[in-house]
Amino acid sequence: MIRYLRRLREAQLLGMNQRNADYIMRCNPRRNYPLVDDKLITKRRADAAGIHVPSLYGVIEIERQIRRLPQMLEGIDDFVVKPAHGSGGNGILVITGSRHGKYRRGNGLLMDLDEVGHHISNILSGMHSLGGQPDQAMIEQRVIFDPLFDRVSYQGVPDIRTIVYHGVPVMAMVRLPTRMSDGKANLHQGAVGVGLDMGTGRTTTAVWKNTLIDTHPDTGEPITGLGIPDWNRLVELASRCHELADLGYLGVDLVLDREHGPLVLELNARPGLSIQLANRESLLKRLRRVDALETLPDNPAERAALGRALFASANPPRLQTA
Amino acid sequence: MKNLHLKLLALLLCTLGIAGTWYKAEVIGLPLQPDAEAQVWTVEARINFRAEGGPSQLHFIIPSVPPGFDVLGEDFVSGGYGLARDSDANNRFALWTARRASGEQSLYYRIQLTESGEERRVVSGPQPPFPEVPDYPEPYRSAAMTLLEEVRQESADIASFTRRLLLRYNAESPDEGMKVLREVAQSDLEHTENIIHILAGARIPARPVMVLPLRDRMRRGSLESFLEVYNGTEWVPFNPRTGQRGYGDDLLVWQRGDGELLETSGTSQHQVEFSAARTVREMISIAEQRAAQQGSLLIDFSLLSLPVQTQNMYRILLMVPIGALVMVFMRNVIGVSTFGTFMPILIALAFRETQLLWGIFLFTGIVAAGLAIRFYLENLKLLLVPRLASVLVVVVILLALISILSHKLGLDRGLSVALFPMVILAMTIERMSLVWEEHGPPEAIRQGLGSLAVAIIGYMVMFQERLEHLIFYFPELLLVVLAITLLMGRYTGYRLTELWRFRQLLRTQEGDRS
């Protein structure tokens, strides 16, 4: 046990207590939390800063507005319902199509309008929000994913999580939904975490339920060596999000849209630690390397380049040829 | 810098807490153990006399600060006599007076004592004048001078001088000189005074002391004489019959110096009888009584001054911080996940009333039943707050049903189910069902078991008799708890569960290295 603990310290993995005390409390001023915890504010600020986000179809703030749902959804076939203050991907409802007043969910199940309304009502009463506060429901554009991850994800939303430390992207991973995670891209709900080489944007190692894997548990396809298109632009986008919220230790969640390229889904003031497992790398070492730098560039593009240069793998994985 | 501030604060809190505890334990004598008991001596002096009809007055010496004892209280039974208390250089005394009294009279003086563990081998006091060498008659003079000279050869200081002298004086086969010295005295007190007389030949200040040997259920006890010699800084007591130094156990010093124990006027046939009894009492009540005698504010303004009902409430309330400490430890050092931050502590408090096994049984029963009903309610698509309220109603009904059922079955433990915090139960059920739906049953059961485990550990830590006693009588210790909690607030090391979480990574790194 003691030996294990010593090895953990030698590996310099970032632990939960240290993350909270040394990074979140030090770098993230509490007053800026609402900027990321409220996805509506994030979305508006991102829009204003010219950062691409999925477009917003409408917001439901009070119970009564649920009655106007049919009007709101008129002419829209597919959409996503989200709590504005949701956490951990909870309370997200993905509708991929509608027919005869029935809505088809991301997992293939059908739902009628009443059930969608009930889901929204649960969101409003704060069922999915942090601390159970009353909430708002956002209805926004459904992202059509880039086919890149089609073969290694089971339904749901594969997204790319980047840790941005003082504006410098330090570590990134792809989160692939599985049957077990019910389409959610949350590692502790059973999604696959795949490390990304910061230099090339290629997938490296993967972890699922705390075990290291090479192939997707549902599809059996190899995971290593997938190249994310437009990687440099994506890293820069993540870096630009630093300005949106002024949080020193920030998690940026992006998705790759087939047409619009990388879109910012949400920001996270308390990004988790599993990214270390996916990358098989210590986050703490990288954070300390950034701390050791005397000055950080103001320009997001330069910061992105810095992050790519600092944390590029010496021998990136070979690109999969399919 | 920030850490230094925190450490100083924690140090300050710890010092305050421990100092307060030390003071109460050492000075006031509050026991650190529950159920600690101590002996209490009740000593009574009864003065019988005959009043002659006119004004009468009795001057009776009473103990002042007996070495080795703490006075818990004293009282007088004076009949129709007026009572005054006063003291002179050596002794305290009671002065009973009556204008007119006749016939057989009895007065009582009663004192309660407990052993204090103080020094019994020396007694402090002001420096007395050195006596002049008495003008001894012959042959007493030459015998005394020879004895003093021989004893001086054999001793190093006043204490050892006195001891040697006493041993010689009490030798089983006294020599001729000693016979001369001893024959002037008959009674116990006369021998002591004789020794003082001889000591004066070496210019050693000495005084007689009257002590009462305490024996349980003693009646008609009487005083014995002791000897105190001044060694230049303190008085050193000796038993003049054995030469043993110091007052032994159960010796109560009643009177110092010459002078009659009882001086009277207007009375006759007086006689003093001593009796004593030993009882065992709780240390706590002794300490309270002693603190009241000393006028200690710390006890007067403590929880002990509250009404008993409130005290009992605080007995439990004061344990909550300990539970919180356990909680902090379990979450930040072990890394157990629970429903709600402090829910397990409240459950642990309920366990106190229900007992552990019943508590676990009832808790799991109610949560399971509540969950089942919560899943049924899910079908009805209710709004959040009404749904929570419905679960609460169901929980209350369940509690009532369990109470009635268990009462009918004769299981009275089941009645205590009403003490479970029902709002907390309802919230737990709601939270558990959400986790069940969103993260799957294994996660919900894991967190449920985590909460239960923390509640059980919290219960076992919080409700140890010893700890409960310590915290209630020494609430300063909560400052120490606060200090530990503050320090834990800056703990940035790993949680135990992170060993498990990162084990794969460690294993691969191990592989890389080899």
PDB file of N, CA, C and O in Angstrom, chain B residues 102-140:
ATOM      1  N   SER B 102     -28.007  25.116  79.613  1.00  0.00           N
ATOM      2  CA  SER B 102     -27.754  24.211  80.729  1.00  0.00           C
ATOM      3  C   SER B 102     -28.042  22.791  80.300  1.00  0.00           C
ATOM      4  O   SER B 102     -28.758  22.551  79.322  1.00  0.00           O
ATOM      5  N   GLY B 103     -27.454  21.863  80.968  1.00  0.00           N
ATOM      6  CA  GLY B 103     -27.680  20.463  80.693  1.00  0.00           C
ATOM      7  C   GLY B 103     -26.718  19.913  79.659  1.00  0.00           C
ATOM      8  O   GLY B 103     -25.766  20.567  79.243  1.00  0.00           O
ATOM      9  N   GLU B 104     -26.979  18.641  79.249  1.00  0.00           N
ATOM     10  CA  GLU B 104     -26.120  17.967  78.283  1.00  0.00           C
ATOM     11  C   GLU B 104     -26.248  18.639  76.920  1.00  0.00           C
ATOM     12  O   GLU B 104     -27.360  18.899  76.459  1.00  0.00           O
ATOM     13  N   GLN B 105     -25.131  18.903  76.323  1.00  0.00           N
ATOM     14  CA  GLN B 105     -25.154  19.570  75.023  1.00  0.00           C
ATOM     15  C   GLN B 105     -24.257  18.780  74.063  1.00  0.00           C
ATOM     16  O   GLN B 105     -23.282  18.163  74.478  1.00  0.00           O
ATOM     17  N   SER B 106     -24.601  18.866  72.779  1.00  0.00           N
ATOM     18  CA  SER B 106     -23.719  18.291  71.753  1.00  0.00           C
ATOM     19  C   SER B 106     -23.579  19.273  70.604  1.00  0.00           C
ATOM     20  O   SER B 106     -24.564  19.863  70.152  1.00  0.00           O
ATOM     21  N   LEU B 107     -22.358  19.441  70.161  1.00  0.00           N
ATOM     22  CA  LEU B 107     -22.093  20.250  68.967  1.00  0.00           C
ATOM     23  C   LEU B 107     -21.351  19.353  67.986  1.00  0.00           C
ATOM     24  O   LEU B 107     -20.593  18.479  68.396  1.00  0.00           O
ATOM     25  N   TYR B 108     -21.600  19.627  66.713  1.00  0.00           N
ATOM     26  CA  TYR B 108     -20.942  18.789  65.703  1.00  0.00           C
ATOM     27  C   TYR B 108     -20.195  19.664  64.715  1.00  0.00           C
ATOM     28  O   TYR B 108     -20.657  20.737  64.334  1.00  0.00           O
ATOM     29  N   TYR B 109     -19.078  19.131  64.285  1.00  0.00           N
ATOM     30  CA  TYR B 109     -18.380  19.717  63.148  1.00  0.00           C
ATOM     31  C   TYR B 109     -18.149  18.597  62.145  1.00  0.00           C
ATOM     32  O   TYR B 109     -17.705  17.502  62.504  1.00  0.00           O
ATOM     33  N   ARG B 110     -18.476  18.843  60.880  1.00  0.00           N
ATOM     34  CA  ARG B 110     -18.333  17.779  59.885  1.00  0.00           C
ATOM     35  C   ARG B 110     -17.561  18.333  58.691  1.00  0.00           C
ATOM     36  O   ARG B 110     -17.813  19.448  58.246  1.00  0.00           O
ATOM     37  N   ILE B 111     -16.607  17.557  58.184  1.00  0.00           N
ATOM     38  CA  ILE B 111     -15.808  18.003  57.033  1.00  0.00           C
ATOM     39  C   ILE B 111     -15.740  16.872  56.024  1.00  0.00           C
ATOM     40  O   ILE B 111     -15.663  15.697  56.388  1.00  0.00           O
ATOM     41  N   GLN B 112     -15.840  17.246  54.741  1.00  0.00           N
ATOM     42  CA  GLN B 112     -15.726  16.239  53.678  1.00  0.00           C
ATOM     43  C   GLN B 112     -14.433  16.467  52.928  1.00  0.00           C
ATOM     44  O   GLN B 112     -14.119  17.594  52.536  1.00  0.00           O
ATOM     45  N   LEU B 113     -13.705  15.384  52.735  1.00  0.00           N
ATOM     46  CA  LEU B 113     -12.372  15.505  52.161  1.00  0.00           C
ATOM     47  C   LEU B 113     -12.199  14.493  51.052  1.00  0.00           C
ATOM     48  O   LEU B 113     -12.772  13.401  51.089  1.00  0.00           O
ATOM     49  N   THR B 114     -11.380  14.861  50.101  1.00  0.00           N
ATOM     50  CA  THR B 114     -10.959  13.849  49.132  1.00  0.00           C
ATOM     51  C   THR B 114      -9.458  13.961  48.985  1.00  0.00           C
ATOM     52  O   THR B 114      -8.886  15.040  49.135  1.00  0.00           O
ATOM     53  N   GLU B 115      -8.833  12.826  48.685  1.00  0.00           N
ATOM     54  CA  GLU B 115      -7.376  12.855  48.583  1.00  0.00           C
ATOM     55  C   GLU B 115      -6.971  13.634  47.355  1.00  0.00           C
ATOM     56  O   GLU B 115      -7.573  13.504  46.296  1.00  0.00           O
ATOM     57  N   SER B 116      -5.965  14.474  47.470  1.00  0.00           N
ATOM     58  CA  SER B 116      -5.603  15.339  46.358  1.00  0.00           C
ATOM     59  C   SER B 116      -4.302  14.929  45.711  1.00  0.00           C
ATOM     60  O   SER B 116      -3.950  15.444  44.673  1.00  0.00           O
ATOM     61  N   GLY B 117      -3.591  13.995  46.295  1.00  0.00           N
ATOM     62  CA  GLY B 117      -2.331  13.595  45.700  1.00  0.00           C
ATOM     63  C   GLY B 117      -1.255  14.661  45.836  1.00  0.00           C
ATOM     64  O   GLY B 117      -0.232  14.604  45.162  1.00  0.00           O
ATOM     65  N   GLU B 118      -1.495  15.647  46.696  1.00  0.00           N
ATOM     66  CA  GLU B 118      -0.486  16.680  46.898  1.00  0.00           C
ATOM     67  C   GLU B 118       0.674  16.134  47.726  1.00  0.00           C
ATOM     68  O   GLU B 118       0.599  15.064  48.324  1.00  0.00           O
ATOM     69  N   GLU B 119       1.701  16.944  47.795  1.00  0.00           N
ATOM     70  CA  GLU B 119       2.889  16.620  48.584  1.00  0.00           C
ATOM     71  C   GLU B 119       2.516  16.432  50.059  1.00  0.00           C
ATOM     72  O   GLU B 119       1.853  17.272  50.662  1.00  0.00           O
ATOM     73  N   ARG B 120       2.942  15.290  50.628  1.00  0.00           N
ATOM     74  CA  ARG B 120       2.690  15.065  52.046  1.00  0.00           C
ATOM     75  C   ARG B 120       3.990  15.042  52.835  1.00  0.00           C
ATOM     76  O   ARG B 120       4.019  14.762  54.016  1.00  0.00           O
ATOM     77  N   ARG B 121       5.101  15.230  52.128  1.00  0.00           N
ATOM     78  CA  ARG B 121       6.380  15.083  52.806  1.00  0.00           C
ATOM     79  C   ARG B 121       6.923  16.392  53.350  1.00  0.00           C
ATOM     80  O   ARG B 121       7.800  16.392  54.213  1.00  0.00           O
ATOM     81  N   VAL B 122       6.431  17.509  52.836  1.00  0.00           N
ATOM     82  CA  VAL B 122       6.841  18.801  53.393  1.00  0.00           C
ATOM     83  C   VAL B 122       5.627  19.699  53.502  1.00  0.00           C
ATOM     84  O   VAL B 122       4.631  19.514  52.803  1.00  0.00           O
ATOM     85  N   VAL B 123       5.688  20.678  54.366  1.00  0.00           N
ATOM     86  CA  VAL B 123       4.613  21.641  54.558  1.00  0.00           C
ATOM     87  C   VAL B 123       5.253  23.014  54.534  1.00  0.00           C
ATOM     88  O   VAL B 123       6.259  23.245  55.219  1.00  0.00           O
ATOM     89  N   SER B 124       4.690  23.911  53.715  1.00  0.00           N
ATOM     90  CA  SER B 124       5.293  25.239  53.668  1.00  0.00           C
ATOM     91  C   SER B 124       4.757  26.092  54.820  1.00  0.00           C
ATOM     92  O   SER B 124       3.686  25.821  55.368  1.00  0.00           O
ATOM     93  N   GLY B 125       5.510  27.081  55.198  1.00  0.00           N
ATOM     94  CA  GLY B 125       5.074  27.955  56.281  1.00  0.00           C
ATOM     95  C   GLY B 125       6.122  29.020  56.515  1.00  0.00           C
ATOM     96  O   GLY B 125       7.253  28.905  56.008  1.00  0.00           O
ATOM     97  N   PRO B 126       5.761  30.061  57.273  1.00  0.00           N
ATOM     98  CA  PRO B 126       6.735  31.130  57.516  1.00  0.00           C
ATOM     99  C   PRO B 126       7.854  30.645  58.439  1.00  0.00           C
ATOM    100  O   PRO B 126       7.702  29.667  59.182  1.00  0.00           O
ATOM    101  N   GLN B 127       8.956  31.317  58.341  1.00  0.00           N
ATOM    102  CA  GLN B 127      10.114  30.922  59.153  1.00  0.00           C
ATOM    103  C   GLN B 127       9.860  31.220  60.637  1.00  0.00           C
ATOM    104  O   GLN B 127       9.536  32.344  60.998  1.00  0.00           O
ATOM    105  N   PRO B 128      10.037  30.209  61.487  1.00  0.00           N
ATOM    106  CA  PRO B 128       9.849  30.439  62.917  1.00  0.00           C
ATOM    107  C   PRO B 128      11.152  30.968  63.547  1.00  0.00           C
ATOM    108  O   PRO B 128      12.216  30.842  62.939  1.00  0.00           O
ATOM    109  N   PRO B 129      11.084  31.563  64.753  1.00  0.00           N
ATOM    110  CA  PRO B 129      12.330  31.963  65.429  1.00  0.00           C
ATOM    111  C   PRO B 129      13.093  30.712  65.871  1.00  0.00           C
ATOM    112  O   PRO B 129      12.486  29.670  66.137  1.00  0.00           O
ATOM    113  N   PHE B 130      14.432  30.813  65.915  1.00  0.00           N
ATOM    114  CA  PHE B 130      15.206  29.673  66.379  1.00  0.00           C
ATOM    115  C   PHE B 130      15.169  29.637  67.898  1.00  0.00           C
ATOM    116  O   PHE B 130      15.352  30.669  68.547  1.00  0.00           O
ATOM    117  N   PRO B 131      14.921  28.460  68.465  1.00  0.00           N
ATOM    118  CA  PRO B 131      14.809  28.392  69.932  1.00  0.00           C
ATOM    119  C   PRO B 131      16.176  28.536  70.615  1.00  0.00           C
ATOM    120  O   PRO B 131      17.205  28.185  70.032  1.00  0.00           O
ATOM    121  N   GLU B 132      16.132  29.077  71.808  1.00  0.00           N
ATOM    122  CA  GLU B 132      17.355  29.117  72.634  1.00  0.00           C
ATOM    123  C   GLU B 132      17.623  27.711  73.177  1.00  0.00           C
ATOM    124  O   GLU B 132      16.697  26.914  73.341  1.00  0.00           O
ATOM    125  N   VAL B 133      18.880  27.407  73.434  1.00  0.00           N
ATOM    126  CA  VAL B 133      19.195  26.116  74.063  1.00  0.00           C
ATOM    127  C   VAL B 133      18.639  26.144  75.479  1.00  0.00           C
ATOM    128  O   VAL B 133      18.954  27.052  76.247  1.00  0.00           O
ATOM    129  N   PRO B 134      17.763  25.179  75.812  1.00  0.00           N
ATOM    130  CA  PRO B 134      17.141  25.227  77.138  1.00  0.00           C
ATOM    131  C   PRO B 134      18.160  24.938  78.235  1.00  0.00           C
ATOM    132  O   PRO B 134      19.199  24.317  77.989  1.00  0.00           O
ATOM    133  N   ASP B 135      17.773  25.382  79.408  1.00  0.00           N
ATOM    134  CA  ASP B 135      18.651  25.130  80.562  1.00  0.00           C
ATOM    135  C   ASP B 135      18.239  23.805  81.178  1.00  0.00           C
ATOM    136  O   ASP B 135      17.398  23.735  82.069  1.00  0.00           O
ATOM    137  N   TYR B 136      18.805  22.679  80.644  1.00  0.00           N
ATOM    138  CA  TYR B 136      18.397  21.348  81.104  1.00  0.00           C
ATOM    139  C   TYR B 136      18.936  21.092  82.503  1.00  0.00           C
ATOM    140  O   TYR B 136      20.046  21.504  82.814  1.00  0.00           O
ATOM    141  N   PRO B 137      18.163  20.373  83.333  1.00  0.00           N
ATOM    142  CA  PRO B 137      18.729  19.937  84.634  1.00  0.00           C
ATOM    143  C   PRO B 137      19.634  18.726  84.413  1.00  0.00           C
ATOM    144  O   PRO B 137      19.493  18.018  83.413  1.00  0.00           O
ATOM    145  N   GLU B 138      20.513  18.448  85.308  1.00  0.00           N
ATOM    146  CA  GLU B 138      21.317  17.232  85.249  1.00  0.00           C
ATOM    147  C   GLU B 138      20.529  16.100  85.897  1.00  0.00           C
ATOM    148  O   GLU B 138      19.688  16.376  86.778  1.00  0.00           O
ATOM    149  N   PRO B 139      20.648  14.837  85.542  1.00  0.00           N
ATOM    150  CA  PRO B 139      21.567  14.314  84.515  1.00  0.00           C
ATOM    151  C   PRO B 139      20.997  14.404  83.100  1.00  0.00           C
ATOM    152  O   PRO B 139      21.616  13.969  82.150  1.00  0.00           O
ATOM    153  N   TYR B 140      19.770  14.984  82.984  1.00  0.00           N
ATOM    154  CA  TYR B 140      19.118  15.106  81.692  1.00  0.00           C
ATOM    155  C   TYR B 140      20.042  15.823  80.721  1.00  0.00           C
ATOM    156  O   TYR B 140      20.188  15.448  79.562  1.00  0.00           O
TER     157      TYR B 140
END
